[in-house]
């Protein structure tokens, strides 16, 4: 009888471990989808030259470092430079290529590539491509950008 008791306990423990693992994977998968949706939302807003996403999607203490900046930028700095960019560039199309998204608790790191086409200040259509690493955190129930690093591999202008 003891033999079956130990076997039953081991089986139950393994079953609990497997169920817990499946639940963790599902939660992580759902979080990955939610994180990617925020990244796509930011790019879609930029595609429409809409800067309202900055207040909605960046944390108050956001600090990101795009390749074209000599130093990291705060949320306010990001807003200012974004407005300048909108005067110099009209988005035409973009495509994102997710590489990996790692979620641990309320923190996510996403790596992806992109291609972007737009009209520059001279009216010339320019295609750019590059990469980003984004760090997002869960604030209440929403994912927001805490930081990012990346940008165009070549300015293309």
Coordinates of C-alpha atoms in Angstrom, one line a residue:
X1 CA 0.0 0.0 0.0
X2 CA 2.8 2.4 0.9
X3 CA 4.4 1.7 -2.5
X4 CA 1.3 2.9 -4.3
X5 CA 1.0 5.9 -2.0
X6 CA 4.4 7.1 -2.9
X7 CA 3.8 6.5 -6.6
X8 CA 0.5 8.3 -6.4
X9 CA 2.1 11.2 -4.7
X10 CA 4.9 11.4 -7.3
X11 CA 2.4 11.2 -10.1
X12 CA 0.2 13.9 -8.5
X13 CA 3.3 16.1 -8.0
X14 CA 4.3 15.6 -11.7
X15 CA 0.8 16.3 -12.8
X16 CA 0.7 19.6 -10.8
X17 CA 4.1 20.5 -12.2
X18 CA 3.0 19.9 -15.8
X19 CA -0.3 21.8 -15.3
X20 CA 1.6 24.7 -13.6
X21 CA 4.1 24.7 -16.5
X22 CA 1.2 24.8 -19.1
X23 CA -0.5 27.6 -17.2
X24 CA 2.8 29.6 -17.0
X25 CA 3.4 29.0 -20.7
X26 CA -0.1 30.3 -21.5
X27 CA 0.3 33.3 -19.4
X28 CA 3.7 34.1 -20.9
X29 CA 2.3 33.5 -24.4
X30 CA -0.6 35.9 -23.7
X31 CA 1.8 38.5 -22.3
X32 CA 4.0 38.1 -25.4
X33 CA 1.0 38.8 -27.6
X34 CA 0.0 41.8 -25.5
X35 CA 3.6 43.2 -25.6
X36 CA 3.7 42.8 -29.3
X37 CA 0.3 44.6 -29.7
X38 CA 1.7 47.6 -27.8
X39 CA 4.8 47.7 -30.1
X40 CA 2.5 47.5 -33.2
X41 CA 0.3 50.2 -31.7
X42 CA 3.2 52.6 -31.3
X43 CA 4.4 52.0 -34.9
X44 CA 0.9 52.4 -36.3
X45 CA 0.5 55.8 -34.5
X46 CA 3.9 56.9 -35.8
X47 CA 2.8 55.7 -39.3
X48 CA 0.0 58.3 -39.0
X49 CA 2.4 61.0 -37.6
X50 CA 0.4 60.9 -34.4
X51 CA 2.4 61.7 -31.3
X52 CA -0.4 61.0 -28.7
X53 CA 1.0 57.5 -28.2
X54 CA 3.9 59.1 -26.2
X55 CA 1.8 60.0 -23.2
X56 CA -0.2 56.7 -23.4
X57 CA 2.5 54.2 -24.1
X58 CA 5.7 55.5 -22.3
X59 CA 6.1 55.3 -18.6
X60 CA 6.7 58.7 -16.8
X61 CA 10.3 57.6 -16.1
X62 CA 10.9 56.4 -19.7
X63 CA 14.5 56.7 -21.0
X64 CA 15.3 55.4 -24.5
X65 CA 18.4 55.7 -26.6
X66 CA 17.9 55.7 -30.4
X67 CA 21.0 55.3 -32.6
X68 CA 20.6 58.9 -33.9
X69 CA 20.8 60.5 -30.4
X70 CA 24.0 61.4 -28.7
X71 CA 22.5 60.5 -25.3
X72 CA 19.4 58.7 -23.9
X73 CA 16.1 60.6 -24.2
X74 CA 13.4 61.1 -21.6
X75 CA 9.7 61.0 -22.4
X76 CA 9.7 64.8 -22.8
X77 CA 12.8 64.7 -25.1
X78 CA 11.2 61.9 -27.1
X79 CA 8.1 64.0 -27.6
X80 CA 10.1 67.0 -28.8
X81 CA 12.3 65.1 -31.2
X82 CA 9.3 63.2 -32.5
X83 CA 7.6 66.5 -33.4
X84 CA 10.8 67.6 -35.3
X85 CA 10.9 64.3 -37.1
X86 CA 7.2 64.7 -38.2
X87 CA 8.3 67.9 -40.0
X88 CA 11.0 66.1 -41.9
X89 CA 9.4 62.8 -42.6
X90 CA 6.0 61.5 -43.7
X91 CA 5.5 57.8 -43.2
X92 CA 4.2 55.7 -46.1
X93 CA 4.5 52.1 -44.8
X94 CA 6.3 49.9 -42.3
X95 CA 6.8 46.3 -41.6
X96 CA 7.9 44.7 -38.3
X97 CA 9.8 41.4 -37.9
X98 CA 9.6 40.1 -34.3
X99 CA 12.7 38.1 -33.3
X100 CA 12.0 37.3 -29.6
X101 CA 10.0 38.5 -26.7
X102 CA 10.9 37.4 -23.2
X103 CA 8.5 38.1 -20.4
X104 CA 9.4 37.7 -16.7
X105 CA 6.8 38.8 -14.3
X106 CA 5.9 42.4 -15.1
X107 CA 8.9 43.0 -17.4
X108 CA 9.3 42.2 -21.1
X109 CA 12.1 42.5 -23.5
X110 CA 11.4 42.5 -27.2
X111 CA 13.9 42.3 -30.1
X112 CA 12.7 43.0 -33.6
X113 CA 13.7 44.3 -37.0
X114 CA 11.8 46.8 -39.2
X115 CA 11.5 48.3 -42.6
X116 CA 10.0 51.7 -43.1
X117 CA 9.3 53.8 -46.2
X118 CA 8.5 57.5 -46.1
X119 CA 8.8 60.8 -47.9
X120 CA 11.6 63.0 -46.7
X121 CA 11.5 66.8 -46.5
X122 CA 12.7 67.0 -50.2
X123 CA 9.8 64.9 -51.3
X124 CA 11.9 61.8 -52.0
X125 CA 10.7 58.4 -51.0
X126 CA 13.3 56.7 -48.8
X127 CA 13.3 53.2 -47.4
X128 CA 15.0 52.5 -44.1
X129 CA 15.5 49.4 -42.0
X130 CA 16.9 48.8 -38.6
X131 CA 16.4 47.1 -35.3
X132 CA 15.1 47.8 -31.8
X133 CA 15.3 46.3 -28.4
X134 CA 12.3 47.5 -26.3
X135 CA 11.9 47.1 -22.5
X136 CA 8.3 47.2 -21.4
X137 CA 6.8 47.0 -17.9
X138 CA 3.3 46.2 -16.8
X139 CA 1.6 49.2 -15.3
X140 CA -1.7 48.2 -13.7
X141 CA -3.0 45.9 -16.5
X142 CA -1.3 47.7 -19.4
X143 CA 2.2 47.3 -21.0
X144 CA 4.2 50.5 -21.4
X145 CA 7.7 51.2 -22.7
X146 CA 10.3 51.8 -20.0
X147 CA 13.2 52.0 -22.4
X148 CA 14.4 51.1 -25.9
X149 CA 17.6 51.1 -27.9
X150 CA 17.9 51.0 -31.7
X151 CA 17.1 52.7 -34.9
X152 CA 18.0 52.8 -38.5
X153 CA 21.0 50.8 -39.6
X154 CA 21.6 53.4 -42.2
X155 CA 19.9 56.8 -42.4
X156 CA 19.2 56.4 -46.1
X157 CA 19.0 60.2 -46.7

